[in-house]
Amino acid sequence: MQIQDLPYPDPGVPDARSGPRFLWWLFRNQLGGQLKSLAWGLLHFASVAALPFCVGVAVQAVVDRSGSRLALAGGLLALACVGNAVGDTFLHRTAITNWITAAARVQQLLARKAAHLGAALTRRVAAGEVVAVSTGDVEKIGWFVEALSRFTAALVTIVLVCVGLLVYQPALGVVVAVGLPALALAVLPLLPRATRRADTQREKAGRATELASDTVAGLRVLRGIGGEDLFLDRYRSASQEVRHAAVRSARMWSLISAIQVLLPGLLLIAVVWHGVGLAREGRITVGELVTVYSSVMVLTYPLRHFEEIAMAYSFSRPSAKRAAGVLSLERPTDTAGSRAGEVPSGDLYDPRTGLLAPAGRLTAVVCGDPDAAGLLAERLGGHPSEQGPSVLLGGVPLDELPLDSARRAVLVQDKDPVLLSGTLRELLDVPASGAVRPREALAAAQCDDVLAALVQGSLDAADPMDARITERGRSLSGGQRQRLALARSLIADPEALVLDEPTSAVDSHTEARIAHGVRELRAGRTTVVFTSSPLLLDGADRVVFLHDGEAVAVGAHRELVRTEPRYRAVVTRETDEEAAPDSSVALDDALQEKDVLQEKDVLQDDDVLQELEEIEEKA
């Protein structure tokens, strides 16, 4: 096991039934590194424990005026120092390797689980919780896994020294053998309280992290409504709660540390007092007294590992519990790919709602409930958040396909797509068929102004593809982020593309251009668009209207406007069910005016923007 072996080709299948089981699974999966750490730890601690014996032999040699024994003591002392140096060096090396290895394995497992669950992850676990687990918690988990082997080495060393003292000098060895276990167990009554305080601190820190994540994600909206101060006060209050919890936890651990210093001192005093009495009576020599005294002093060093392992476990246990909670999540409908790894083609059909998207056509879906539309979009992509019948693509259930095949077949772009930081070239470097070039996708998504803004904001990038995008695309407007995400989806060119409100943040003029571009670029490919925009609906091959979770009407947009009052109410945003009977006629007239503009090819001219907006107002 070496750090250069990371990341693992396969991090394994974790035992996520509980936090302790997960920690034990991590320990077992790097047993080789743990044994190395144990071996070097034994060499280090044994060398440290041998120093008092060498000093005692040297002192007694001086008292007896024996040059040979003094030389022997010097040689043993030098050997112990070399063993101490070598053992400490490689113990540190293997310990850090174990720490990094455990943390990296947990991060790999979390990344694999996030990729496996897809959009369903943040519906079942808060985004801030996932961030907290994948950052701070992995370090604490790695700390305990690494400290376990060092603690074992320290424990074995203490037992061996106690046995050796009993053999070497029984009169004082009994005091040490009885006193050391008492020292190790003295802090046990305090550990439950310290653990509870550490759990409280972790819980409050997790809530503060979630609040910070949500605030940063919605910072643009907060600035728009003037809510920055309100959320700043909330985060300040949450951070103060974390600080108070951390201080209370630190007080308990400082008390435990003080006991770990006080009790060994008392034991040392008892050994010296009893040993001096034995030396006066002539029952032990001066060298034996020095040896036992020095041994007790040196043993305070391995004893500190009892405090460390207790602290590491109390901090890592809630972290391991949270990690196991995330890793135990499963997709509600997952057959582990019982079919061959194929990418089927054909109609996209949802048995639950009756939604049918014919192959090679652009289908628009109108749903009055945005949340229901989002759940349906996830289900169409094979990311259901609850049990139910599987979506069919060409008659093949998506749940029976291997996950990578299902995701190659159907791509879902939700209404809040994420842009990762990096260059535009890296953003658009996604698994794709190769049939759609980036320039074509950017043109269809109407990204000309986005490219110009990126070049203007990047002083060292003449080519827009080399311009850098900040984290989550926060330097761009909502409409610009939405169009870049749409271009990324178009480049992927999946068998079926599902778009959830892809133009909700753009103006009507740009929306009309996007509708035309997407229709042209996706010709002959299955496309499903969840929208209530008349501009997108009028350009669709067919429109499906969902009401109460069922497809209740199918047809052309203009036909549904005239014949389906519920559809008209959603599309025209009517608030009164008994709207004026001529509203559909007015909308139809407006759409006819739009057709005239399209025939004149004036939708490509910015001068008609005002006229187009007037048409939309009529609609």
Coordinates of C-alpha atoms in Angstrom, one line a residue:
M1 CA 0.0 0.0 0.0
Q2 CA 1.5 3.3 -1.2
I3 CA 0.1 6.8 -1.6
Q4 CA 0.9 6.6 -5.3
D5 CA -1.6 3.8 -5.6
L6 CA -4.4 6.2 -5.1
P7 CA -7.0 6.5 -6.3
Y8 CA -8.0 2.9 -6.1
P9 CA -9.4 1.3 -9.3
D10 CA -12.1 -0.1 -7.0
P11 CA -12.4 1.3 -3.4
G12 CA -14.6 -1.7 -2.5
V13 CA -18.1 -2.2 -1.1
P14 CA -18.3 -0.6 2.3
D15 CA -20.0 -2.0 5.4
A16 CA -22.4 0.9 5.9
R17 CA -24.7 -0.7 8.5
S18 CA -23.3 1.6 11.2
G19 CA -20.5 3.9 12.0
P20 CA -18.3 1.5 14.0
R21 CA -18.8 -1.2 11.3
F22 CA -17.7 1.2 8.7
L23 CA -14.6 2.1 10.7
W24 CA -13.7 -1.5 11.1
W25 CA -14.2 -2.1 7.4
L26 CA -11.8 0.6 6.6
F27 CA -9.2 -0.8 9.1
R28 CA -9.5 -4.3 7.5
N29 CA -9.1 -3.0 4.0
Q30 CA -5.7 -1.5 4.7
L31 CA -4.5 -4.2 7.1
G32 CA -1.1 -4.3 5.4
G33 CA -0.4 -0.7 6.2
Q34 CA -1.7 -1.1 9.7
L35 CA 0.7 -4.0 10.4
K36 CA 3.6 -1.9 9.1
S37 CA 2.6 0.9 11.4
L38 CA 2.3 -1.6 14.3
A39 CA 5.7 -3.0 13.6
W40 CA 7.4 0.4 13.4
G41 CA 5.4 1.6 16.4
L42 CA 6.7 -1.4 18.5
L43 CA 10.3 -0.7 17.5
H44 CA 9.8 3.0 18.4
F45 CA 8.1 2.5 21.8
A46 CA 10.4 -0.5 22.7
S47 CA 13.4 1.6 22.0
V48 CA 12.0 4.4 24.1
A49 CA 11.2 2.0 26.9
A50 CA 14.7 0.5 26.8
L51 CA 16.4 3.8 27.5
P52 CA 15.7 3.7 31.3
F53 CA 17.2 0.2 31.5
C54 CA 20.3 1.4 29.7
V55 CA 20.6 4.4 32.1
G56 CA 20.1 2.2 35.1
V57 CA 22.8 -0.2 34.0
A58 CA 25.1 2.8 33.4
V59 CA 24.4 4.3 36.8
Q60 CA 25.0 1.0 38.6
A61 CA 28.2 0.5 36.6
V62 CA 29.5 3.8 37.8
V63 CA 28.6 2.9 41.4
D64 CA 30.4 -0.4 41.1
R65 CA 33.2 1.2 39.1
S66 CA 32.8 -1.4 36.3
G67 CA 34.2 -0.1 33.0
S68 CA 33.0 -3.1 31.0
R69 CA 29.4 -2.7 32.1
L70 CA 29.6 1.0 31.5
A71 CA 30.7 0.4 27.9
L72 CA 28.0 -2.2 27.5
A73 CA 25.4 0.3 28.8
G74 CA 26.7 2.9 26.3
G75 CA 26.4 0.5 23.4
L76 CA 22.9 -0.5 24.4
L77 CA 22.0 3.2 24.8
A78 CA 23.3 4.0 21.3
L79 CA 21.4 1.0 19.9
A80 CA 18.2 2.2 21.6
C81 CA 18.6 5.7 20.2
V82 CA 19.1 4.3 16.7
G83 CA 16.0 2.1 17.1
N84 CA 14.1 5.1 18.4
A85 CA 15.1 7.3 15.5
V86 CA 14.4 4.7 12.8
G87 CA 11.1 3.5 14.4
D88 CA 9.8 7.1 14.9
T89 CA 10.6 8.1 11.3
F90 CA 9.0 5.1 9.6
L91 CA 6.1 5.1 12.1
H92 CA 5.3 8.7 11.1
R93 CA 5.6 7.8 7.4
T94 CA 3.3 4.8 7.7
A95 CA 0.8 6.6 9.9
I96 CA 0.4 9.5 7.5
T97 CA 0.0 6.9 4.7
N98 CA -2.7 5.2 6.6
W99 CA -4.4 8.5 7.3
I100 CA -4.4 9.7 3.7
T101 CA -5.3 6.2 2.4
A102 CA -8.4 6.0 4.6
A103 CA -9.5 9.5 3.8
A104 CA -9.0 9.0 0.1
R105 CA -10.9 5.8 0.1
V106 CA -13.9 7.4 1.9
Q107 CA -13.8 10.3 -0.6
Q108 CA -13.8 7.8 -3.5
L109 CA -16.8 5.9 -2.0
L110 CA -18.7 9.2 -1.5
A111 CA -18.0 10.3 -5.1
R112 CA -19.1 6.9 -6.4
K113 CA -22.3 7.0 -4.4
A114 CA -23.0 10.5 -5.6
A115 CA -22.5 9.4 -9.2
H116 CA -24.7 6.4 -8.6
L117 CA -27.6 8.2 -7.0
G118 CA -27.4 11.2 -9.3
A119 CA -30.1 13.9 -8.7
A120 CA -31.8 11.8 -6.1
L121 CA -28.9 12.3 -3.7
T122 CA -29.7 16.0 -2.7
R123 CA -33.4 15.1 -2.4
R124 CA -32.5 12.5 0.3
V125 CA -29.5 14.2 2.0
A126 CA -28.9 18.0 2.4
A127 CA -26.2 19.3 0.1
G128 CA -24.4 20.8 3.1
E129 CA -24.4 17.4 4.8
V130 CA -22.7 15.8 1.8
V131 CA -20.1 18.7 1.8
A132 CA -19.4 18.2 5.5
V133 CA -19.0 14.4 5.1
S134 CA -16.6 14.7 2.1
T135 CA -14.4 17.4 3.7
G136 CA -14.0 17.5 7.5
D137 CA -15.5 14.1 8.3
V138 CA -13.1 12.2 6.1
E139 CA -10.1 13.6 8.0
K140 CA -11.5 12.6 11.3
I141 CA -12.3 9.1 10.0
G142 CA -8.7 8.8 8.7
W143 CA -7.4 10.0 12.0
F144 CA -9.0 7.2 14.0
V145 CA -8.1 4.5 11.5
E146 CA -4.5 5.7 11.5
A147 CA -4.3 6.1 15.3
L148 CA -5.6 2.6 16.0
S149 CA -2.3 0.9 15.1
R150 CA -0.2 3.4 17.1
F151 CA -2.4 2.8 20.1
T152 CA -2.0 -0.9 19.8
A153 CA 1.8 -0.6 19.7
A154 CA 1.7 1.7 22.8
L155 CA -0.6 -0.8 24.6
V156 CA 1.6 -3.8 23.8
T157 CA 4.7 -1.8 24.9
I158 CA 3.1 -0.8 28.3
V159 CA 2.2 -4.5 29.0
L160 CA 5.7 -5.7 28.1
V161 CA 7.3 -3.0 30.4
C162 CA 5.0 -3.9 33.3
V163 CA 5.8 -7.6 32.9
G164 CA 9.5 -6.7 32.6
L165 CA 9.5 -4.6 35.8
L166 CA 7.7 -7.4 37.7
V167 CA 10.5 -9.7 36.7
Y168 CA 13.3 -7.2 37.1
Q169 CA 12.3 -5.7 40.4
P170 CA 9.1 -7.3 41.9
A171 CA 8.8 -4.9 44.8
L172 CA 8.5 -1.8 42.7
G173 CA 7.1 -3.6 39.6
V174 CA 3.9 -4.4 41.5
V175 CA 3.3 -0.7 42.2
V176 CA 3.8 0.1 38.5
A177 CA 1.8 -2.8 37.2
V178 CA -1.2 -1.8 39.5
G179 CA -0.8 1.9 38.9
L180 CA -0.6 2.1 35.1
P181 CA -3.9 0.3 34.4
A182 CA -5.5 2.6 37.0
L183 CA -4.1 5.6 35.1
A184 CA -5.4 4.3 31.8
L185 CA -8.9 3.6 33.1
A186 CA -9.2 6.8 35.2
V187 CA -10.6 8.9 32.4
L188 CA -13.2 6.4 31.3
P189 CA -16.0 8.0 33.3
L190 CA -15.4 11.3 31.6
L191 CA -15.4 9.9 28.0
P192 CA -19.2 9.6 27.5
R193 CA -19.7 13.2 28.5
A194 CA -16.8 14.3 26.3
T195 CA -18.2 12.3 23.4
R196 CA -21.7 13.9 23.8
R197 CA -20.2 17.3 23.7
A198 CA -18.1 16.4 20.6
D199 CA -21.3 15.1 18.9
T200 CA -23.1 18.3 19.7
Q201 CA -20.2 20.3 18.2
R202 CA -20.3 18.2 15.1
E203 CA -24.0 18.6 14.7
K204 CA -24.0 22.4 15.1
A205 CA -21.0 22.6 12.7
G206 CA -22.9 20.6 10.2
R207 CA -25.9 22.9 10.4
A208 CA -23.7 25.9 10.0
T209 CA -22.1 24.4 7.0
E210 CA -25.5 23.7 5.4
L211 CA -26.6 27.3 6.1
A212 CA -23.4 28.7 4.6
S213 CA -23.7 26.5 1.5
D214 CA -27.4 27.5 1.0
T215 CA -26.5 31.2 1.5
V216 CA -23.7 31.1 -1.0
A217 CA -25.8 29.2 -3.6
G218 CA -28.5 31.8 -3.3
L219 CA -26.3 34.9 -2.9
R220 CA -27.5 36.5 -6.1
V221 CA -31.1 36.2 -5.1
L222 CA -30.4 37.5 -1.6
R223 CA -28.8 40.6 -3.1
G224 CA -31.8 41.1 -5.3
I225 CA -34.3 41.1 -2.4
G226 CA -32.0 42.7 0.1
G227 CA -31.8 39.7 2.4
E228 CA -28.1 39.5 2.9
D229 CA -28.1 41.0 6.4
L230 CA -30.8 38.6 7.5
F231 CA -28.9 35.5 6.4
L232 CA -25.6 37.0 7.7
D233 CA -27.2 37.3 11.1
R234 CA -28.4 33.7 10.9
Y235 CA -25.0 32.5 10.0
R236 CA -23.3 34.6 12.7
S237 CA -25.7 33.1 15.3
A238 CA -25.0 29.6 14.0
S239 CA -21.3 30.1 14.1
Q240 CA -21.4 31.4 17.6
E241 CA -23.3 28.2 18.6
V242 CA -20.5 26.2 17.1
R243 CA -17.9 28.2 19.0
H244 CA -19.7 27.8 22.3
A245 CA -20.1 24.0 21.7
A246 CA -16.4 23.8 20.7
V247 CA -15.3 25.6 23.9
R248 CA -17.5 23.2 26.0
S249 CA -16.0 20.2 24.3
A250 CA -12.4 21.6 24.7
R251 CA -13.0 22.1 28.4
M252 CA -13.8 18.5 28.8
W253 CA -10.8 17.3 26.8
S254 CA -8.5 19.7 28.7
L255 CA -9.8 18.1 31.9
I256 CA -8.9 14.7 30.6
S257 CA -5.5 15.9 29.5
A258 CA -4.9 17.4 33.0
I259 CA -5.8 14.0 34.6
Q260 CA -3.4 12.3 32.2
V261 CA -0.7 14.6 33.5
L262 CA -1.6 14.6 37.2
L263 CA -2.0 10.8 37.8
P264 CA 1.3 9.7 36.2
G265 CA 3.0 12.4 38.4
L266 CA 1.3 10.9 41.5
L267 CA 2.4 7.4 40.5
L268 CA 6.0 8.7 40.0
I269 CA 6.0 10.2 43.5
A270 CA 4.7 6.9 44.9
V271 CA 7.4 4.9 43.1
V272 CA 10.1 7.2 44.2
W273 CA 8.9 7.3 47.9
H274 CA 8.6 3.5 48.0
G275 CA 11.8 2.9 46.1
V276 CA 13.9 5.2 48.4
G277 CA 12.6 3.2 51.3
L278 CA 13.6 -0.1 49.7
A279 CA 17.1 1.3 48.8
R280 CA 17.7 2.4 52.4
E281 CA 16.8 -1.1 53.5
G282 CA 19.2 -2.5 50.9
R283 CA 16.5 -4.5 49.1
I284 CA 17.3 -2.7 45.8
T285 CA 20.3 -1.1 44.3
V286 CA 20.6 2.5 43.1
G287 CA 20.7 1.4 39.5
E288 CA 17.4 -0.6 39.9
L289 CA 15.7 2.5 41.5
V290 CA 16.9 4.7 38.6
T291 CA 15.7 2.1 36.1
V292 CA 12.2 1.8 37.6
Y293 CA 11.9 5.6 38.1
S294 CA 13.0 6.3 34.5
S295 CA 10.6 3.6 33.2
V296 CA 7.6 5.3 34.8
M297 CA 8.7 8.6 33.4
V298 CA 9.0 7.2 29.9
L299 CA 5.8 5.3 30.0
T300 CA 3.9 8.6 30.3
Y301 CA 4.6 9.0 26.6
P302 CA 2.8 5.8 25.3
L303 CA 0.1 6.5 27.9
R304 CA -0.8 9.7 26.0
H305 CA -2.0 7.5 23.1
F306 CA -4.9 6.3 25.4
E307 CA -6.2 9.9 25.4
E308 CA -5.6 10.3 21.7
I309 CA -7.5 7.1 20.7
A310 CA -10.4 8.1 22.9
M311 CA -10.5 11.6 21.4
A312 CA -10.1 10.2 17.9
Y313 CA -12.9 7.7 18.3
S314 CA -15.3 10.3 19.9
F315 CA -14.7 12.7 17.0
S316 CA -14.7 10.0 14.2
R317 CA -17.8 8.1 15.4
P318 CA -20.4 10.7 14.4
S319 CA -18.4 11.4 11.3
A320 CA -18.4 7.7 10.4
K321 CA -22.1 7.5 11.2
R322 CA -22.8 10.4 8.8
A323 CA -20.6 8.8 6.1
A324 CA -22.3 5.4 6.5
G325 CA -25.7 7.1 6.3
V326 CA -24.8 8.5 2.9
L327 CA -23.1 5.4 1.7
S328 CA -26.1 3.2 2.7
L329 CA -28.4 5.1 0.3
E330 CA -29.6 3.1 -2.7
R331 CA -31.6 3.9 -5.8
P332 CA -35.2 3.0 -5.1
T333 CA -35.4 1.0 -8.4
D334 CA -32.0 -0.6 -9.2
T335 CA -31.6 -4.1 -10.6
A336 CA -27.8 -3.7 -10.9
G337 CA -28.0 -3.9 -14.7
S338 CA -29.6 -7.2 -15.3
R339 CA -29.5 -6.5 -19.0
A340 CA -26.5 -6.3 -21.3
G341 CA -24.8 -2.9 -21.6
E342 CA -26.7 -1.7 -24.6
V343 CA -28.1 1.7 -25.5
P344 CA -31.7 1.1 -26.7
S345 CA -33.6 3.4 -29.0
G346 CA -37.3 4.1 -29.6
D347 CA -40.2 5.7 -27.9
L348 CA -39.7 7.1 -24.3
Y349 CA -42.7 6.0 -22.2
D350 CA -43.6 6.5 -18.5
P351 CA -46.2 4.0 -17.4
R352 CA -47.1 5.9 -14.3
T353 CA -48.3 9.1 -16.0
G354 CA -48.9 7.7 -19.5
L355 CA -46.5 10.2 -21.0
L356 CA -45.3 9.0 -24.5
A357 CA -42.4 10.8 -26.3
P358 CA -42.2 9.3 -29.8
A359 CA -38.7 8.6 -31.1
G360 CA -37.1 11.3 -33.2
R361 CA -39.6 14.0 -32.3
L362 CA -39.7 17.0 -30.1
T363 CA -42.3 16.6 -27.3
A364 CA -43.3 19.4 -25.0
V365 CA -44.8 18.6 -21.6
V366 CA -47.0 21.0 -19.7
C367 CA -47.5 20.4 -16.0
G368 CA -49.1 22.8 -13.6
D369 CA -47.0 21.6 -10.7
P370 CA -43.3 22.5 -11.1
D371 CA -42.3 20.0 -8.4
A372 CA -44.2 17.2 -10.1
A373 CA -42.5 18.2 -13.4
G374 CA -39.1 17.9 -11.8
L375 CA -39.9 14.5 -10.3
L376 CA -41.1 13.3 -13.7
A377 CA -38.0 14.6 -15.4
E378 CA -35.8 12.7 -13.0
R379 CA -37.9 9.5 -13.5
L380 CA -37.5 9.8 -17.2
G381 CA -33.8 9.8 -16.8
G382 CA -33.7 6.7 -14.6
H383 CA -33.2 8.7 -11.3
P384 CA -36.4 8.0 -9.4
S385 CA -36.6 9.1 -5.8
E386 CA -39.3 6.5 -5.0
Q387 CA -40.4 3.0 -5.9
G388 CA -42.6 2.7 -9.0
P389 CA -42.8 1.2 -12.6
S390 CA -39.7 1.8 -14.7
V391 CA -39.6 4.2 -17.6
L392 CA -39.3 2.4 -20.9
L393 CA -37.0 3.4 -23.8
G394 CA -37.8 1.4 -26.9
G395 CA -39.7 -1.1 -24.7
V396 CA -36.6 -1.6 -22.5
P397 CA -36.9 -0.7 -18.8
L398 CA -34.2 1.8 -17.9
D399 CA -33.9 0.2 -14.4
E400 CA -32.7 -3.0 -16.0
L401 CA -29.9 -1.4 -17.9
P402 CA -26.4 -0.9 -16.4
L403 CA -26.3 2.6 -14.9
D404 CA -23.8 4.0 -17.5
S405 CA -25.9 2.7 -20.4
A406 CA -29.0 4.2 -19.0
R407 CA -27.3 7.5 -18.6
R408 CA -25.9 7.4 -22.1
A409 CA -29.4 6.7 -23.4
V410 CA -31.3 9.4 -21.5
L411 CA -29.8 12.7 -20.4
V412 CA -31.8 15.0 -18.0
Q413 CA -31.0 18.7 -17.6
D414 CA -32.8 20.0 -14.6
K415 CA -34.0 23.5 -14.0
D416 CA -31.0 24.5 -11.9
P417 CA -28.0 23.0 -13.7
V418 CA -24.5 23.3 -12.1
L419 CA -21.5 24.7 -13.9
L420 CA -18.1 23.5 -12.5
S421 CA -15.2 25.9 -12.4
G422 CA -12.6 25.7 -15.2
T423 CA -12.3 26.8 -18.8
L424 CA -15.2 26.7 -21.2
R425 CA -13.4 24.0 -23.2
E426 CA -13.3 21.8 -20.0
L427 CA -17.0 22.5 -19.3
L428 CA -18.0 21.3 -22.7
D429 CA -15.7 18.3 -22.7
V430 CA -18.4 15.7 -21.8
P431 CA -19.0 12.2 -23.0
A432 CA -20.7 12.6 -26.4
S433 CA -21.5 10.9 -29.7
G434 CA -19.2 13.3 -31.6
A435 CA -22.1 14.2 -34.0
V436 CA -22.6 17.7 -32.5
R437 CA -19.6 20.1 -32.4
P438 CA -19.3 22.7 -29.6
R439 CA -19.7 25.6 -31.9
E440 CA -23.0 24.2 -33.3
A441 CA -24.3 23.6 -29.8
L442 CA -23.3 27.1 -28.6
A443 CA -25.0 28.7 -31.6
A444 CA -28.2 26.7 -31.1
A445 CA -28.3 27.7 -27.4
Q446 CA -27.7 31.4 -28.4
C447 CA -24.4 31.8 -26.4
D448 CA -22.8 34.5 -28.5
D449 CA -23.2 37.2 -25.8
V450 CA -22.0 34.6 -23.2
L451 CA -18.8 34.0 -25.2
A452 CA -18.2 37.7 -25.5
A453 CA -18.7 38.2 -21.8
L454 CA -16.2 35.4 -21.0
V455 CA -13.6 36.8 -23.3
Q456 CA -14.0 40.3 -21.8
G457 CA -13.8 38.9 -18.3
S458 CA -10.6 36.8 -19.0
L459 CA -7.7 39.1 -19.9
D460 CA -5.4 36.3 -21.0
A461 CA -7.9 34.4 -23.2
A462 CA -8.3 35.4 -26.8
D463 CA -10.3 32.3 -27.6
P464 CA -13.6 32.0 -25.7
M465 CA -13.0 28.3 -25.3
D466 CA -10.0 29.1 -23.1
A467 CA -11.9 31.6 -20.9
R468 CA -12.4 30.6 -17.3
I469 CA -15.7 30.1 -15.6
T470 CA -15.8 30.7 -11.9
E471 CA -17.3 28.3 -9.3
R472 CA -20.9 27.4 -10.2
G473 CA -20.7 30.1 -12.9
R474 CA -21.4 32.8 -10.4
S475 CA -19.8 35.5 -12.6
L476 CA -22.5 34.8 -15.2
S477 CA -26.2 35.7 -15.1
G478 CA -28.9 33.1 -14.6
G479 CA -29.8 33.1 -18.3
Q480 CA -26.2 32.8 -19.4
R481 CA -25.6 29.8 -17.1
Q482 CA -28.8 28.3 -18.4
R483 CA -27.7 28.6 -22.0
L484 CA -24.2 27.2 -21.4
A485 CA -25.8 24.2 -19.6
L486 CA -28.1 23.7 -22.6
A487 CA -25.1 23.8 -25.0
R488 CA -23.4 21.2 -22.8
S489 CA -26.5 18.9 -23.0
L490 CA -26.7 19.4 -26.8
I491 CA -23.1 18.4 -27.2
A492 CA -23.7 15.1 -25.3
D493 CA -26.3 14.2 -28.1
P494 CA -28.0 11.4 -26.1
E495 CA -30.6 9.1 -27.6
A496 CA -33.2 11.0 -25.6
L497 CA -32.7 14.5 -24.1
V498 CA -35.0 15.7 -21.3
L499 CA -35.0 19.5 -20.6
D500 CA -36.7 20.9 -17.5
E501 CA -37.6 24.6 -18.1
P502 CA -34.4 25.2 -20.2
T503 CA -35.4 28.9 -21.0
S504 CA -37.0 30.1 -17.8
A505 CA -34.3 32.7 -17.3
V506 CA -34.0 34.2 -20.8
D507 CA -36.1 36.8 -22.5
S508 CA -38.7 36.0 -25.1
H509 CA -36.6 37.1 -28.1
T510 CA -33.7 34.8 -27.1
E511 CA -36.2 32.1 -26.2
A512 CA -37.6 32.1 -29.7
R513 CA -34.1 31.7 -31.2
I514 CA -33.3 28.9 -28.8
A515 CA -36.6 27.0 -29.7
H516 CA -35.6 27.2 -33.4
G517 CA -32.0 26.2 -32.7
V518 CA -32.8 23.2 -30.5
R519 CA -35.4 22.0 -33.0
E520 CA -32.9 22.1 -35.9
L521 CA -30.0 20.6 -34.0
R522 CA -32.1 17.8 -32.4
A523 CA -33.9 16.8 -35.7
G524 CA -34.4 13.1 -35.8
R525 CA -33.5 12.7 -32.1
T526 CA -36.0 12.2 -29.2
T527 CA -36.3 15.4 -27.1
V528 CA -38.7 16.1 -24.2
V529 CA -39.1 19.7 -22.9
F530 CA -40.9 20.6 -19.7
T531 CA -42.2 24.1 -20.2
S532 CA -45.2 26.4 -20.2
S533 CA -43.7 28.9 -22.7
P534 CA -45.9 29.4 -25.7
L535 CA -42.8 30.0 -27.9
L536 CA -41.4 26.6 -27.1
L537 CA -44.8 24.9 -27.1
D538 CA -45.7 26.2 -30.5
G539 CA -42.5 24.8 -32.0
A540 CA -43.0 21.3 -30.6
D541 CA -44.1 18.3 -32.7
R542 CA -46.6 17.4 -30.0
V543 CA -47.7 18.6 -26.6
V544 CA -48.7 16.5 -23.7
F545 CA -50.7 18.1 -20.8
L546 CA -50.4 16.5 -17.4
H547 CA -53.0 17.0 -14.7
D548 CA -52.9 15.4 -11.3
G549 CA -50.0 13.1 -12.4
E550 CA -51.7 11.8 -15.6
A551 CA -51.5 12.7 -19.2
V552 CA -55.0 14.0 -20.0
A553 CA -54.5 15.7 -23.3
V554 CA -52.2 15.3 -26.3
G555 CA -52.1 17.4 -29.4
A556 CA -50.7 20.5 -31.0
H557 CA -50.3 23.6 -28.9
R558 CA -52.9 25.7 -30.7
E559 CA -55.4 22.9 -30.7
L560 CA -55.0 22.4 -26.9
V561 CA -55.4 26.1 -26.3
R562 CA -58.8 26.1 -28.0
T563 CA -60.1 22.7 -26.7
E564 CA -58.6 22.2 -23.2
P565 CA -59.5 24.9 -20.6
R566 CA -57.1 23.5 -18.0
Y567 CA -54.2 23.6 -20.4
R568 CA -55.1 27.2 -21.5
A569 CA -55.2 28.2 -17.8
V570 CA -51.6 26.9 -17.2
V571 CA -50.2 28.4 -20.4
T572 CA -51.8 31.8 -20.3
R573 CA -51.5 32.0 -16.4
E574 CA -55.2 32.6 -16.0
T575 CA -56.2 32.9 -12.4
D576 CA -59.9 32.6 -13.0
E577 CA -61.3 29.3 -14.3
E578 CA -64.0 31.3 -16.0
A579 CA -61.7 33.4 -18.0
A580 CA -63.1 35.4 -21.0
P581 CA -64.1 33.0 -23.8
D582 CA -62.2 35.0 -26.4
S583 CA -58.9 34.6 -24.6
S584 CA -58.0 31.6 -26.7
V585 CA -58.9 33.5 -29.9
A586 CA -56.6 36.4 -28.8
L587 CA -53.8 33.9 -28.2
D588 CA -54.4 32.3 -31.6
D589 CA -54.3 35.6 -33.3
A590 CA -51.0 36.4 -31.5
L591 CA -49.5 33.1 -32.6
Q592 CA -50.6 33.8 -36.2
E593 CA -48.7 37.1 -36.1
K594 CA -45.7 35.2 -34.9
D595 CA -46.0 32.9 -37.9
V596 CA -46.0 35.9 -40.2
L597 CA -42.8 37.2 -38.6
Q598 CA -41.1 33.8 -39.0
E599 CA -42.1 33.6 -42.6
K600 CA -40.5 37.0 -43.1
D601 CA -37.4 35.7 -41.3
V602 CA -37.5 38.8 -39.1
L603 CA -36.9 36.7 -36.0
Q604 CA -33.2 37.0 -36.9
D605 CA -33.4 40.8 -36.7
D606 CA -33.0 42.6 -33.4
D607 CA -35.2 45.5 -34.6
V608 CA -38.3 43.4 -34.1
L609 CA -37.7 42.7 -30.5
Q610 CA -40.3 45.1 -29.4
E611 CA -42.9 43.7 -31.8
L612 CA -42.2 40.2 -30.6
E613 CA -42.7 41.3 -26.9
E614 CA -46.0 42.8 -27.9
I615 CA -47.0 39.5 -29.4
E616 CA -46.1 37.7 -26.1
E617 CA -48.1 40.2 -24.1
K618 CA -51.1 39.3 -26.3
A619 CA -50.5 35.7 -25.6

